[in-house]
XYZ file of C-alpha atoms in Angstrom:
310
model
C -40.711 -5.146 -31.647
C -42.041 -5.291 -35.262
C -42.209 -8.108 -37.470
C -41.103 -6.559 -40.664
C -42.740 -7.203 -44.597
C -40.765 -6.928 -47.773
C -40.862 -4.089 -50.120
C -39.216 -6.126 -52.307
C -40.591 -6.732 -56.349
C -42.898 -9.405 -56.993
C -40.871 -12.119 -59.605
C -43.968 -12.924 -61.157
C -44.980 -9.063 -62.469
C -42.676 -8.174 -65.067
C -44.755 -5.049 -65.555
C -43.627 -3.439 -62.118
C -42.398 -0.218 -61.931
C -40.625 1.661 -59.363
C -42.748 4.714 -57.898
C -39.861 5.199 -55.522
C -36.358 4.665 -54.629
C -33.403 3.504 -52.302
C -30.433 6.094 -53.137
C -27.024 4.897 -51.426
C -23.886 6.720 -50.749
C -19.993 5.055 -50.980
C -17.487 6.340 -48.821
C -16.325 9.192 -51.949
C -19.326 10.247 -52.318
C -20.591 8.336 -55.288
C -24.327 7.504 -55.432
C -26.435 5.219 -56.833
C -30.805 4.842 -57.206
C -32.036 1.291 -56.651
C -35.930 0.883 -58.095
C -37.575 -0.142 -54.393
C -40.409 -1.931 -56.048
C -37.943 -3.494 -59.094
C -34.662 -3.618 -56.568
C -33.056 -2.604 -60.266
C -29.973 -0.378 -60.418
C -31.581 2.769 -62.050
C -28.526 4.903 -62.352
C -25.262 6.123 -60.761
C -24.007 9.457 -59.968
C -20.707 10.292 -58.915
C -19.163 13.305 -57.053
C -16.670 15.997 -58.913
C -15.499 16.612 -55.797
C -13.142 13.970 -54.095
C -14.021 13.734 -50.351
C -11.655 12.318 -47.250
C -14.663 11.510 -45.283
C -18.486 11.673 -44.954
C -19.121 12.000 -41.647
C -22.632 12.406 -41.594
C -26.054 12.364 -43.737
C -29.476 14.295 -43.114
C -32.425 13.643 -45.502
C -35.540 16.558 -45.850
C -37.606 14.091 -47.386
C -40.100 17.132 -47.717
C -37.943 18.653 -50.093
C -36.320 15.939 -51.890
C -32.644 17.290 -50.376
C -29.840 15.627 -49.078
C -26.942 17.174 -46.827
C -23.955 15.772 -45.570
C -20.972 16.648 -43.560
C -17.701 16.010 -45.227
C -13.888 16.845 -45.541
C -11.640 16.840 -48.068
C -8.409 16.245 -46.622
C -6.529 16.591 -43.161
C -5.941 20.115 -43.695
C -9.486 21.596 -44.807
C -12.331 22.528 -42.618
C -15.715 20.473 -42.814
C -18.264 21.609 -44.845
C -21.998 21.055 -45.139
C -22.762 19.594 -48.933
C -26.309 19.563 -50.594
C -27.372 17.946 -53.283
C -31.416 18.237 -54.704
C -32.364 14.898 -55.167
C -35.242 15.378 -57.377
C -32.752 17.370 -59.884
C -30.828 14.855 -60.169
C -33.251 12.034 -60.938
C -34.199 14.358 -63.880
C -31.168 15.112 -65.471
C -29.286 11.680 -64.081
C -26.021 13.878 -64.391
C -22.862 11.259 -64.470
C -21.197 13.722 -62.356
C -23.190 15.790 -59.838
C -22.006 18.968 -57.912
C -23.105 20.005 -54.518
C -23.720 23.579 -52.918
C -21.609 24.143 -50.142
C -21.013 26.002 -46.720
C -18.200 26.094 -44.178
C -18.738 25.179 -40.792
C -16.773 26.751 -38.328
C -15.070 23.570 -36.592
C -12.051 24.526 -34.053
C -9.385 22.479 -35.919
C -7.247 22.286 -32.551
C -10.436 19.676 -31.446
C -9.806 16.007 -31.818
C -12.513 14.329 -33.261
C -13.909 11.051 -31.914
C -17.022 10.952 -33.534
C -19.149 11.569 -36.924
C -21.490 14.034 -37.368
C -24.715 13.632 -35.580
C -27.071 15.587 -37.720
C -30.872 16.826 -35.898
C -31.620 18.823 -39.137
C -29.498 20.267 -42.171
C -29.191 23.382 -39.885
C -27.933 21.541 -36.537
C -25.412 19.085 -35.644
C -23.360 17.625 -32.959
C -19.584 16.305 -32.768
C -17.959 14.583 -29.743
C -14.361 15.791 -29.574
C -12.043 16.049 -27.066
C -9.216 19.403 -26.469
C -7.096 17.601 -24.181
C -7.274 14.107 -24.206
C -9.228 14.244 -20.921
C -12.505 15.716 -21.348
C -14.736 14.658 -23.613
C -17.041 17.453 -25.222
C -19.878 17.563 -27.457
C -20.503 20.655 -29.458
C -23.528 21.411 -30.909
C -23.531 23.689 -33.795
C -26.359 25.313 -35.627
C -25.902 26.921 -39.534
C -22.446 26.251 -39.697
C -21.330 28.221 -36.499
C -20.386 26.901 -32.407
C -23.596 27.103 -30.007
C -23.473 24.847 -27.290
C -20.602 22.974 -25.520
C -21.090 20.447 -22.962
C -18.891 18.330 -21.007
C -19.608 14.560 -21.259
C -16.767 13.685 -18.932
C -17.866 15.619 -15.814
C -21.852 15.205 -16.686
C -21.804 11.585 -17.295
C -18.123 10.232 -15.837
C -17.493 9.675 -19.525
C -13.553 9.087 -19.603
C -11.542 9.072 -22.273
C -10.555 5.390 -22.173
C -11.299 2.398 -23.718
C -14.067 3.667 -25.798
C -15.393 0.687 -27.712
C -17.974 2.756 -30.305
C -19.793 6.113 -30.603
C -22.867 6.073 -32.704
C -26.127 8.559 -33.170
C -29.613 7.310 -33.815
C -31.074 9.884 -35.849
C -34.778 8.942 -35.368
C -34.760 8.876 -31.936
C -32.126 11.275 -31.240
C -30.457 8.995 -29.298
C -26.304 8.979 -28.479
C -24.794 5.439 -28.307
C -21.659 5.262 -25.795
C -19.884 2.018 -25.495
C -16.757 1.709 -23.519
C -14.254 -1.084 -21.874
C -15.391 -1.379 -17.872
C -12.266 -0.583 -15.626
C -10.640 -3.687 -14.413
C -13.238 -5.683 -15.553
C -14.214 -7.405 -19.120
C -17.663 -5.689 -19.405
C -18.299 -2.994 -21.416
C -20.498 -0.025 -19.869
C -23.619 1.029 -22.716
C -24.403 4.662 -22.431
C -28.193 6.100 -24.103
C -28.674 9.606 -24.057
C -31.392 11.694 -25.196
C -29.758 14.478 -27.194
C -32.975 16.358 -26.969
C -32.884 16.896 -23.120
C -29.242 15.867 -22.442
C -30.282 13.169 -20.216
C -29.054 10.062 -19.159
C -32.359 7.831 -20.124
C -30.213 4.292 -20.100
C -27.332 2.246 -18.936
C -26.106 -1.070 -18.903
C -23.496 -4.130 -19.141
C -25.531 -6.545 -21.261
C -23.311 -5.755 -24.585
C -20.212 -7.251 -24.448
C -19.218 -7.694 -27.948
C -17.077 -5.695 -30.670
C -19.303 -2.696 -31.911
C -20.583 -2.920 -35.217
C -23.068 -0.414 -35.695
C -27.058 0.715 -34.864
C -30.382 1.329 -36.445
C -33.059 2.161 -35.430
C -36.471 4.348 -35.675
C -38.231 6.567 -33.559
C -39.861 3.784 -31.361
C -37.278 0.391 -31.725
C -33.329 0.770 -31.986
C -30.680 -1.903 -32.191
C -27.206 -2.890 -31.997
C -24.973 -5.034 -33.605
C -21.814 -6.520 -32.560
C -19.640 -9.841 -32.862
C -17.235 -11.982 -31.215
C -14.865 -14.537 -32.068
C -14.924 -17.714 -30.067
C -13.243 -21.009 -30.662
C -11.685 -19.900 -34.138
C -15.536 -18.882 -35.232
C -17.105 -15.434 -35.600
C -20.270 -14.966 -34.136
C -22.418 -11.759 -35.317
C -24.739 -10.724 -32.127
C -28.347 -8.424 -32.428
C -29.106 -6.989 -29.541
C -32.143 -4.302 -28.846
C -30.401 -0.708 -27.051
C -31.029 -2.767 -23.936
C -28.350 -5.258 -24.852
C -30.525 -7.705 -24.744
C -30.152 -10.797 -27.333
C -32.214 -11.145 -30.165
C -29.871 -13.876 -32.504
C -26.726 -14.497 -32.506
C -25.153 -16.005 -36.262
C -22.199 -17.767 -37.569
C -22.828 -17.384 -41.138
C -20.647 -14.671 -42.855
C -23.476 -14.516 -45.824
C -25.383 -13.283 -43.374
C -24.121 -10.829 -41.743
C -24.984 -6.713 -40.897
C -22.411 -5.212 -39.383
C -21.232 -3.847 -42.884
C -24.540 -3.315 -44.343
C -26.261 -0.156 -44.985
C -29.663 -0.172 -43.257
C -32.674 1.966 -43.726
C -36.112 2.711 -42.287
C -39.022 2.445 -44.457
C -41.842 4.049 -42.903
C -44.109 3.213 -45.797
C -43.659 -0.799 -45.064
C -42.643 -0.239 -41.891
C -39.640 -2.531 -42.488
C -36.002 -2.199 -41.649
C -34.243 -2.833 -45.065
C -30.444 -2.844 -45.896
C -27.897 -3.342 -48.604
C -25.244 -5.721 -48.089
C -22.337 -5.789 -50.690
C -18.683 -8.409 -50.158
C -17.424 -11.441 -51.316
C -19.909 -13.714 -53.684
C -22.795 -11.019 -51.748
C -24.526 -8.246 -53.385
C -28.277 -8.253 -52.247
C -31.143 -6.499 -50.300
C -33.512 -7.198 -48.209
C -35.265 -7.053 -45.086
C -34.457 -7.582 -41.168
C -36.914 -9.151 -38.845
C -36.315 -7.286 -35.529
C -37.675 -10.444 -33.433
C -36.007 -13.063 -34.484
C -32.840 -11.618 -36.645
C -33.737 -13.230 -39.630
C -33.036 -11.966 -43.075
C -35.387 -12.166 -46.106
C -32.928 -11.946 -48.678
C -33.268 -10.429 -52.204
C -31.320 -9.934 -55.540
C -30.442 -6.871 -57.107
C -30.486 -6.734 -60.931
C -27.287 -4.633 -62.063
C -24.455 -3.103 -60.261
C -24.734 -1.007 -57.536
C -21.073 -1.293 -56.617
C -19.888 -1.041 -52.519
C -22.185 1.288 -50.436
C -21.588 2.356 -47.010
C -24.115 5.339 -46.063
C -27.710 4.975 -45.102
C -30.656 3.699 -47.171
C -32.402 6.962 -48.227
C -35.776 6.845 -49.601
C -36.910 9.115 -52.677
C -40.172 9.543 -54.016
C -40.075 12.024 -57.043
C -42.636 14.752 -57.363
């Protein structure tokens, strides 16, 4: 486990300036930079193009570029969108355009998942042709290379399935399902890289809520309602319990949550009623060191990115 720091600005340096930044995504496609040192809403951007859904991010931090997966209605194909972060943190565009490329998705498939993106070249979905199997297909610059079947590999059935998530990090799939008969739900880990199993369990019995993780630590979040109260549940992969919360103020399920490698903190953004703050997670114990943000950064749902300009 690691006991995470806060990147947070120091209240009593009014001289501190950003050197980097947290850029979020809503669910439209609108983005916004956050100062990381200042936690100060630097600017907006927001998409001419209207999208349905974003189903999935991948950030080349070498290159300051950003792709993502998205639709824009039932009837059109997915595409793979990229934007040049460093670009836009020069000209700070109100409205920023994307380049674009088709990906060749089967449109007969019924999609269960997001996108699961390795790189800005390859990708995963988890789909299923006939409400039976359950298939993921790996593609690779926009075109079909790889199909496997989940169902007869892994006795993955197409029931009950409680939450599908991807670590990115670690490559790792998250399958959660209802047990058969039973009130348990069965956790699923596999290793995208090798296509292994490499975990399962019953230790997570709560309503899914979401993941994150890094390369060496991942987590899971669900909640439960007992005796007219909502508890919010941390568990490592394992399922096993880290805190478990009652207060709504905080609480992660919603949040957008982030890596940063140079702190070596998980951070997030959490944005609802009377809440608009970051701040950082501590992994052992579930606490949250909670921080303001000056300005409006308006309801996020993607990722925490990191940006460093050149």
């Amino acid at each position: 486990m690691i006991l995470m720091g806060c990147s947070g600005s120091d209240d009593g340096n009014s001289e501190t300036v950003d050197s980097r930044y947290k850029v979020l995504f809503n669910y439209e496609g609108d983005l916004v930079f956050i100062g990381d040192q200042t936690n100060k809403v630097i600017f907006e951007s927001f998409s001419i193009d209207y999208y349905l859904s974003i189903l999935g991010y991948y950030h080349d931090t070498s290159t300051n570029s950003l792709y993502f997966i998205a639709r824009s209605d039932f009837y059109s194909g997915f595409k793979l969108h990229h934007i040049n972060l460093q670009e836009l943190f020069e000209t700070r565009d109100y409205y920023y355009s994307v380049t674009s490329v088709d990906i060749n998705y089967n449109s007969d498939d019924y999609l269960m998942s997001g996108a699961m993106m390795e790189s800005e070249n390859r990708y995963h979905f988890i789909v299923t042709e006939d409400d039976y199997n359950i298939l993921l297909k790996t593609y690779e610059n926009g075109s079909l290379v790889e199909t496997h079947n989940l169902t007869t590999t892994f006795d993955f059935v197409n029931f009950g399935v409680e939450g599908i998530d991807y670590l990115q990090d670690s490559n790792k799939l998250v399958f959660i399902q209802d047990v058969f008969n039973s009130s348990s739900k069965k956790t699923s880990i596999i290793d995208l890289s090798t296509l292994n199993l490499i975990g399962q369990h019953t230790n997570f019995n709560y309503n899914y809520f979401g993941s994150f993780g890094n390369e060496q630590d991942q987590f899971l979040i669900g909640r439960r309602e007992s005796g007219f109260e909502v508890y919010e549940y941390l568990t490592d992969i394992q399922g096993n319990t880290i805190s478990n919360n009652t207060d709504s103020y905080s609480f992660i399920g919603r949040a957008s949550i982030g890596y940063d490698s140079n702190d070596n903190a998980f951070e997030y953004f959490a944005e609802g009623d009377a809440r608009e703050e970051v701040g950082t997670i501590n992994t052992t114990t579930g606490e949250l060191i909670k921080e303001g943000i000056d300005g409006e950064p308006h309801s996020r749902n993607s990722p925490i990115f990191y940006f460093t300009p050149n």
